[in-house]
Coordinates of C-alpha atoms and ligand atoms in Angstrom, one line a residue:
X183 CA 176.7 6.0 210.5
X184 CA 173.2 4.2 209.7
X185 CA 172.9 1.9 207.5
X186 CA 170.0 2.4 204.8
X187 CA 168.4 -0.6 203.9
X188 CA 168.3 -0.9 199.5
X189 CA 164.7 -1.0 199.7
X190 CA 164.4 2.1 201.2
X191 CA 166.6 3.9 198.4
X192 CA 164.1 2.0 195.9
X193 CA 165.7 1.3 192.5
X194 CA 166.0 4.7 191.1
X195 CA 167.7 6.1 193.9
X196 CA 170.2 3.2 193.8
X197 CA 170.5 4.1 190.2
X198 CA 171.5 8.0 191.1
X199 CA 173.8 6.8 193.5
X200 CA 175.7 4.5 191.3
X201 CA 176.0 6.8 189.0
X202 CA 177.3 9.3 191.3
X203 CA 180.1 6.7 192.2
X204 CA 180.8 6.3 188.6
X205 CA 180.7 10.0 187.4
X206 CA 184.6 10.3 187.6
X207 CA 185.4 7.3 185.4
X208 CA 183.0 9.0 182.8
X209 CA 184.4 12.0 182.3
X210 CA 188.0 10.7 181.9
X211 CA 186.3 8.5 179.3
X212 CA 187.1 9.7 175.8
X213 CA 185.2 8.9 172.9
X214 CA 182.0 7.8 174.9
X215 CA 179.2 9.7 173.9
X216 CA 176.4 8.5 176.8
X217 CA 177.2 7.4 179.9
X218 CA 174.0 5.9 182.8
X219 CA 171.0 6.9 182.0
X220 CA 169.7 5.9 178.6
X221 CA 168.9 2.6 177.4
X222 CA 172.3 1.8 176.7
X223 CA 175.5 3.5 176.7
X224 CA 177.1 4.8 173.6
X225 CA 180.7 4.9 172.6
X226 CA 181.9 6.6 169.1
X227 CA 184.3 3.9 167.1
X228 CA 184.3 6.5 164.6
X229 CA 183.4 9.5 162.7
X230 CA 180.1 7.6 161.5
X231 CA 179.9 4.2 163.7
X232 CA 178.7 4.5 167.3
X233 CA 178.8 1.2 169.4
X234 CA 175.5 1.2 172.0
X235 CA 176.1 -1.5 174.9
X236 CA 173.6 -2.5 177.4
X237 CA 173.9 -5.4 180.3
X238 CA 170.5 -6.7 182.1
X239 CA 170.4 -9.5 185.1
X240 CA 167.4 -12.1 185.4
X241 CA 167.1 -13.3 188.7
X242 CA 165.4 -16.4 189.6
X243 CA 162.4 -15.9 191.9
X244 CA 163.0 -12.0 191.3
X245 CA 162.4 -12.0 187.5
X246 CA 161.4 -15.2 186.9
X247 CA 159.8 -18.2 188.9
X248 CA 160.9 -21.8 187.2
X249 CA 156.9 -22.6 187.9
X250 CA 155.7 -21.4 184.7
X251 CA 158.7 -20.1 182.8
X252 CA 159.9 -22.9 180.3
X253 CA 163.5 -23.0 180.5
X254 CA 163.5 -22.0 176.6
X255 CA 161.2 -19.5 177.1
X256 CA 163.5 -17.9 179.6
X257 CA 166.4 -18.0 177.5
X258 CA 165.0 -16.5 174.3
X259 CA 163.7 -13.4 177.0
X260 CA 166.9 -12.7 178.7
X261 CA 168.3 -12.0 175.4
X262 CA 165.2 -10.2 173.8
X263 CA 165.1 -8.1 176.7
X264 CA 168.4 -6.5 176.0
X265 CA 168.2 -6.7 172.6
X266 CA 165.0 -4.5 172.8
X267 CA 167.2 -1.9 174.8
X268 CA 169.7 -1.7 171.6
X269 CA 166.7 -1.3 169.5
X270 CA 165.6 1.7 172.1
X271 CA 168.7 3.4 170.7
X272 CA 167.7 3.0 167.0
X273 CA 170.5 0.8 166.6
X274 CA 171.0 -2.9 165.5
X275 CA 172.3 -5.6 167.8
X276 CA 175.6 -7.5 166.5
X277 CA 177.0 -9.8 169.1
X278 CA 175.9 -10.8 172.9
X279 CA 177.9 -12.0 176.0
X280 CA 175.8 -14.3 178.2
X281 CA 176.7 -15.3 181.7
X282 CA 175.5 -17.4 184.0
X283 CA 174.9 -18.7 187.5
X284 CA 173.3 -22.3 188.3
X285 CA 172.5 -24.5 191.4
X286 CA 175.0 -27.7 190.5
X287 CA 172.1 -29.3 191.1
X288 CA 170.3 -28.0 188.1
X289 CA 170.2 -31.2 185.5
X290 CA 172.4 -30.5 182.5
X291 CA 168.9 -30.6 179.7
X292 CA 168.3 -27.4 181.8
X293 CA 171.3 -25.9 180.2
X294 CA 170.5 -27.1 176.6
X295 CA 167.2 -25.7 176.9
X296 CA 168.5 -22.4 178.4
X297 CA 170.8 -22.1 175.6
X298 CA 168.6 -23.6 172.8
X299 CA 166.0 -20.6 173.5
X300 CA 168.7 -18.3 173.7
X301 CA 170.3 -19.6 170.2
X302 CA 166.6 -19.2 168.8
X303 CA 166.1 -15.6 169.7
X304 CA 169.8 -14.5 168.6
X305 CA 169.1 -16.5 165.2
X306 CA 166.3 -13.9 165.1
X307 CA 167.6 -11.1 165.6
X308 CA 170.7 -11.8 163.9
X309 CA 173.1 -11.3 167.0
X310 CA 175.9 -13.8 167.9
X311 CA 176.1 -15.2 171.0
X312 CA 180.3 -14.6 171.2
X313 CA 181.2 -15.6 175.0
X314 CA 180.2 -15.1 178.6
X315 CA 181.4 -17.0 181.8
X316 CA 179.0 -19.5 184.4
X317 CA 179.7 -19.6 187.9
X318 CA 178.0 -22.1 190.5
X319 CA 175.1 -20.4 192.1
X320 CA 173.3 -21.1 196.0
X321 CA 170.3 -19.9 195.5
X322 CA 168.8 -20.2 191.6
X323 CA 169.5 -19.2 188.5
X324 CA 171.2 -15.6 187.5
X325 CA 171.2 -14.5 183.9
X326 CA 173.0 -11.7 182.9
X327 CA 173.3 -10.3 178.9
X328 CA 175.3 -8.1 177.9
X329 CA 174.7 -6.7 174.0
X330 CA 175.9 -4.6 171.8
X331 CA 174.7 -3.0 168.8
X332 CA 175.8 -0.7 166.2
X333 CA 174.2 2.9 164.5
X334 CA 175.4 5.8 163.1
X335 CA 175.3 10.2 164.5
X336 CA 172.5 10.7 162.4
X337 CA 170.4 7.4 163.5
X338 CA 170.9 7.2 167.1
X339 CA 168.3 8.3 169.2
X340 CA 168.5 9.0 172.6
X341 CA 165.8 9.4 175.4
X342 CA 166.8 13.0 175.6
X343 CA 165.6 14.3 172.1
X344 CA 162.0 15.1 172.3
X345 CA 161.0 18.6 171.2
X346 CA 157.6 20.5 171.6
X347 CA 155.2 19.7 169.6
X348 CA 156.9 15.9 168.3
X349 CA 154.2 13.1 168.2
X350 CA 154.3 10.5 170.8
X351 CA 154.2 7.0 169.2
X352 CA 154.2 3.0 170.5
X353 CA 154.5 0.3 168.2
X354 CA 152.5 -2.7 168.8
X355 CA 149.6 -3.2 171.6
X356 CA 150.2 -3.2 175.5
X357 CA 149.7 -4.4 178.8
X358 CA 149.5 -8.1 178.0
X359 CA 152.5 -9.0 179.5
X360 CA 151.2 -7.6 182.7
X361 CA 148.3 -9.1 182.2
X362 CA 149.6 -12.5 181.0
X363 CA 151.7 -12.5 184.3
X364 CA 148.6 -11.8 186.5
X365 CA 146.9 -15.2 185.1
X366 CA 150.2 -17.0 185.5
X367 CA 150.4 -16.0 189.4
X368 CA 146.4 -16.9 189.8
X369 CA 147.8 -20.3 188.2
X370 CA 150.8 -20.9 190.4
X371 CA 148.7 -20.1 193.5
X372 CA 146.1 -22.8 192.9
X373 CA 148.8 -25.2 191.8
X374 CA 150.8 -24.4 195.3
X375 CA 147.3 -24.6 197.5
X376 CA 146.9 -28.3 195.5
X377 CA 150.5 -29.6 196.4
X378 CA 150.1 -28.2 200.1
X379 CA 146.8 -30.1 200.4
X380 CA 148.4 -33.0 198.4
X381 CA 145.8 -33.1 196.0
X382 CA 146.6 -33.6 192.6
X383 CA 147.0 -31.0 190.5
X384 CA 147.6 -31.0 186.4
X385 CA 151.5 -29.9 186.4
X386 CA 151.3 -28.5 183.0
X387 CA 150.0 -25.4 183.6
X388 CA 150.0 -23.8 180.1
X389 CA 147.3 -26.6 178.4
X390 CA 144.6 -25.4 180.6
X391 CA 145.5 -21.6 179.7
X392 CA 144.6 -21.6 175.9
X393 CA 142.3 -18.2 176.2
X394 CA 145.0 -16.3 178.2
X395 CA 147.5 -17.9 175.2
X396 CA 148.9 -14.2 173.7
X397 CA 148.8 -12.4 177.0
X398 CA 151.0 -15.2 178.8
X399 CA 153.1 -15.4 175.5
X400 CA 153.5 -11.5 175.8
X401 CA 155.1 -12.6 179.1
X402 CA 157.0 -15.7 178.7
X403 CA 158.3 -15.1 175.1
X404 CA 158.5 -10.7 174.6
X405 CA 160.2 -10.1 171.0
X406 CA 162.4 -6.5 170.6
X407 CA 161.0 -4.7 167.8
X408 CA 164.3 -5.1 165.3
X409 CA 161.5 -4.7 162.7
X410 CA 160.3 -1.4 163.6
X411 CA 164.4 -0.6 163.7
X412 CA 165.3 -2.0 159.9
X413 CA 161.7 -0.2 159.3
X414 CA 163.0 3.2 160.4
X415 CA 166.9 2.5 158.5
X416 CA 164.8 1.7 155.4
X417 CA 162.7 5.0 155.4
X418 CA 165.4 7.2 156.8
X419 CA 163.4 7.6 160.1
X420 CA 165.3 8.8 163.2
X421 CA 162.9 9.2 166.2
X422 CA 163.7 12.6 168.1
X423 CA 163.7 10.3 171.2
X424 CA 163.3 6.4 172.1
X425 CA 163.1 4.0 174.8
X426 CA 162.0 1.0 175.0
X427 CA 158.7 0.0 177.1
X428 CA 159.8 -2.2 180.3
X429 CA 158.8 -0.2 183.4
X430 CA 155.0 0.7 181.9
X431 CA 153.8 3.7 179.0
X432 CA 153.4 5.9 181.9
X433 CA 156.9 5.0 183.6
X434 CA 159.0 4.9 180.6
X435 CA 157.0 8.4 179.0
X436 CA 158.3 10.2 182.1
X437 CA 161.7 8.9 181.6
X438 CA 162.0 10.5 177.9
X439 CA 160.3 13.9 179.1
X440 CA 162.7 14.1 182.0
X441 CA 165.6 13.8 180.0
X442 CA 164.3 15.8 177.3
X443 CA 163.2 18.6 179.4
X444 CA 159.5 18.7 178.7
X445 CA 155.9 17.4 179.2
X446 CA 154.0 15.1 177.4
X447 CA 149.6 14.9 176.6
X448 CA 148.6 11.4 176.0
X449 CA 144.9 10.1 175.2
X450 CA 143.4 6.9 176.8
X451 CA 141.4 6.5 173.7
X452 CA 144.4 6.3 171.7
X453 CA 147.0 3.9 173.3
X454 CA 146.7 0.4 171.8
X455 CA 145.6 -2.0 174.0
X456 CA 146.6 -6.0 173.9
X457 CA 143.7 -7.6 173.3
X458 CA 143.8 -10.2 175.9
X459 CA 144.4 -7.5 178.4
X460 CA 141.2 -6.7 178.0
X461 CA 139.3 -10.0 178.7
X462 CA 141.7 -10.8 181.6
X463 CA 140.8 -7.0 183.0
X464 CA 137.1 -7.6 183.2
X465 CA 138.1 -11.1 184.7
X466 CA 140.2 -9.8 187.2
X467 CA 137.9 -6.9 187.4
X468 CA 140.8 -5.3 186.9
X469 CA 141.5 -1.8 184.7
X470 CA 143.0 -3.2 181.1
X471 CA 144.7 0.2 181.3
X472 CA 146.5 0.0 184.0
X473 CA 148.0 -3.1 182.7
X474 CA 149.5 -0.7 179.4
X475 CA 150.5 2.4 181.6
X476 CA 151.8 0.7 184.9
X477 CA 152.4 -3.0 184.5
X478 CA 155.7 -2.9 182.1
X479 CA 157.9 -5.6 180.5
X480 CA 155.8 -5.2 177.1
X481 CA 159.0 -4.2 175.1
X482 CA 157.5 -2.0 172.7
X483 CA 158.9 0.8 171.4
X484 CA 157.8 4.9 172.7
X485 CA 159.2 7.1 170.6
X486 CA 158.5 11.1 169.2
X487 CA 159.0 12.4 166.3
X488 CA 158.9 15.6 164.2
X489 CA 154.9 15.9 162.6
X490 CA 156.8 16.5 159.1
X491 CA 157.4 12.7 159.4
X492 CA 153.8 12.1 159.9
X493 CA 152.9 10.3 156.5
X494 CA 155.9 7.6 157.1
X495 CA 154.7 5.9 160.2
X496 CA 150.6 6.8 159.0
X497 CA 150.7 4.2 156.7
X498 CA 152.5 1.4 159.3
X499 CA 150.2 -0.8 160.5
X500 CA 151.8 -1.4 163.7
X501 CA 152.4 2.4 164.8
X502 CA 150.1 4.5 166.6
X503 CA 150.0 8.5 167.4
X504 CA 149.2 9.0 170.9
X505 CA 150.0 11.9 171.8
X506 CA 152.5 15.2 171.4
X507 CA 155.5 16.8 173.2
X508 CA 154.4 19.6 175.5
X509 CA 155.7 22.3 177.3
X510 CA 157.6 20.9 180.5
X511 CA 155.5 23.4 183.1
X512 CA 152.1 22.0 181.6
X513 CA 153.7 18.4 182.8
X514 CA 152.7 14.7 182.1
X515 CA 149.3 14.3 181.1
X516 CA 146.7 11.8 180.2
X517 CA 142.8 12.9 179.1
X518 CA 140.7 10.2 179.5
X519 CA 138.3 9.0 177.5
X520 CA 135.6 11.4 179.0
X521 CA 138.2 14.2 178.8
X522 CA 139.1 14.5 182.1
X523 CA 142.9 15.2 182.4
X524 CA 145.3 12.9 184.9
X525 CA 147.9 13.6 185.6
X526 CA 150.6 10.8 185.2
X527 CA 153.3 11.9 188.0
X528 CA 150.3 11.3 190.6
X529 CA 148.8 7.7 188.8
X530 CA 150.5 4.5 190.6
X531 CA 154.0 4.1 189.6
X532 CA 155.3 1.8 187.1
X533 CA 156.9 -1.7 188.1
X534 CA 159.4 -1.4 191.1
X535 CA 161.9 -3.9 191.2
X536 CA 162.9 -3.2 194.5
Ligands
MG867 MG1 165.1 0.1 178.2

């Protein structure tokens, strides 16, 4: 037998094929709703309280580099990142499990800021942080969250919803994470040429980075949109479909038509656009857009939703319309702001983690 390197599998096909290994254990399962394949699994407590549950790792040097991420900034991320997934679900987080794996060598402050930014970010959110475990580690830190959340039949929203003619929506602007993170690596290059050549170099990176501020901060220090979620509770809102936006808009848009079973049209002119994302662009000379539809970790919301429900999210400053549910044959579309149609299955792939 030859062995297959991960890498070659890439990350989704590692997904199918652990969920392939886990397909028996889910079907013996009773009382879960959702098994792999949504932003977080879903298990009914009873007739009207579902429990969602989602688990993400952060891996040092993978995720992360200790360069430029501030210890605090790292830990209020590692939740917010799976706090955001609960929000994908339309549900609210309750509680959090946090493990952990660190070099002994680590100094013990390391910890406190860890946890201190982690402590912020549940206060936040209101989530507790109720236990976990920590494990030596010989090579960097490992993160890994667990949360759970709570919604009810009527309020959870899955990525598998969508229906034909539903409006495609994002909450808040994109790409500035991506963008953010491509002025931190430019800054962790010069600083690494400076020590090589033992010249000196100013080790605080983030005073000399004042313009690029809300891009990096996009980065360092994403927030889940909880808001957007006690906004849609309030109003009686349930999206037809939800995820949250960590692989890229054109990634994550392909997810929910895939599992809804239809296409998507999408205009450039309408997706909302960080603001640094665009400065950094021309500086780079680099497309801003790309940054929104490939570059990922922005942790907004993309969700559809019936038109009828078009004058409750109108009036919300922080929602956009960007495009409608189509038929699956006409596929994944984006026009561009001279009209020209692309199609999104062909345009470079989202963030690959492997
Ligand atoms: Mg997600």
């Amino acid at each position: 037998m030859s062995l297959k390197p991960i890498a070659e599998l890439g990350e989704f096909g590692l997904i199918e094929k652990i969920a392939e290994l886990c397909e028996p254990t889910l079907a013996a399962a009773e009382g879960l709703q959702e098994g792999i394949g949504d932003d977080c699994a879903v298990y009914r407590l009873s007739e009207s309280i579902l429990q969602v549950a989602t688990t993400d790792l952060l891996v040092e040097q993978v995720h992360f580099d200790l360069l430029y991420s501030p210890l605090q900034h790292l830990g209020s991320k590692a939740l917010s990142v799976n706090v955001s997934d609960v929000a994908a679900m339309n549900a609210k987080p309750r509680y959090a499990l946090v493990s952990i794996a660190l070099p002994p060598s680590l100094p013990a402050e390391a910890v406190e800021q860890l946890y201190k930014g982690m402590a912020h970010a549940a206060g936040l959110y209101g989530v507790a942080l109720a236990g976990g475990d920590t494990s030596a580690s010989k090579s960097g830190i490992v993160i890994s969250v667990t949360a759970v959340g709570e919604t009810s039949p009527e309020q959870l929203a899955l990525r598998s919803g969508a229906r034909v003619g539903d409006m495609i929506c994002v909450t808040g602007a994109l790409g500035g994470s991506a963008a953010g993170l491509q002025v931190l690596m430019r800054e962790k290059r010069i600083m690494v040429e400076h020590l090589e050549n033992n010249e000196p170099y100013d080790k605080n990176i983030m005073a000399n980075l004042k313009e690029y501020q809300g891009a990096i901060q996009c980065h360092l220090l994403p927030s889940a949109r909880t808001d957007i979620i006690d906004y849609f509770h309030r109003e009686g809102i349930t999206p037809s479909a939800m995820i949250d936006i960590s692989d890229g808009l054109s990634q994550d848009l392909q997810h929910i038509c895939r599992r809804s079973g239809t296409g998507a049209h999408i205009e450039e002119g309408r997706i909302p656009l960080h603001p640094d994302a665009r400065h950094i662009a021309e500086e780079f000379q680099h497309d801003a857009l790309d940054y929104a539809l490939g570059g990922g970790e922005d942790y907004q919301l993309l969700f559809t939703l019936g038109t009828e429900k078009f004058q409750n999210i109108a009036t919300h400053p922080d929602i956009t319309v960007i495009g409608k549910i189509t038929p699956k044959e006409e596929g994944v579309n984006m026009s561009d702001i001279y009209g020209m149609q692309i199609d999104l299955a062909e345009h470079k792939a989202g963030f690959r983690h492997f």
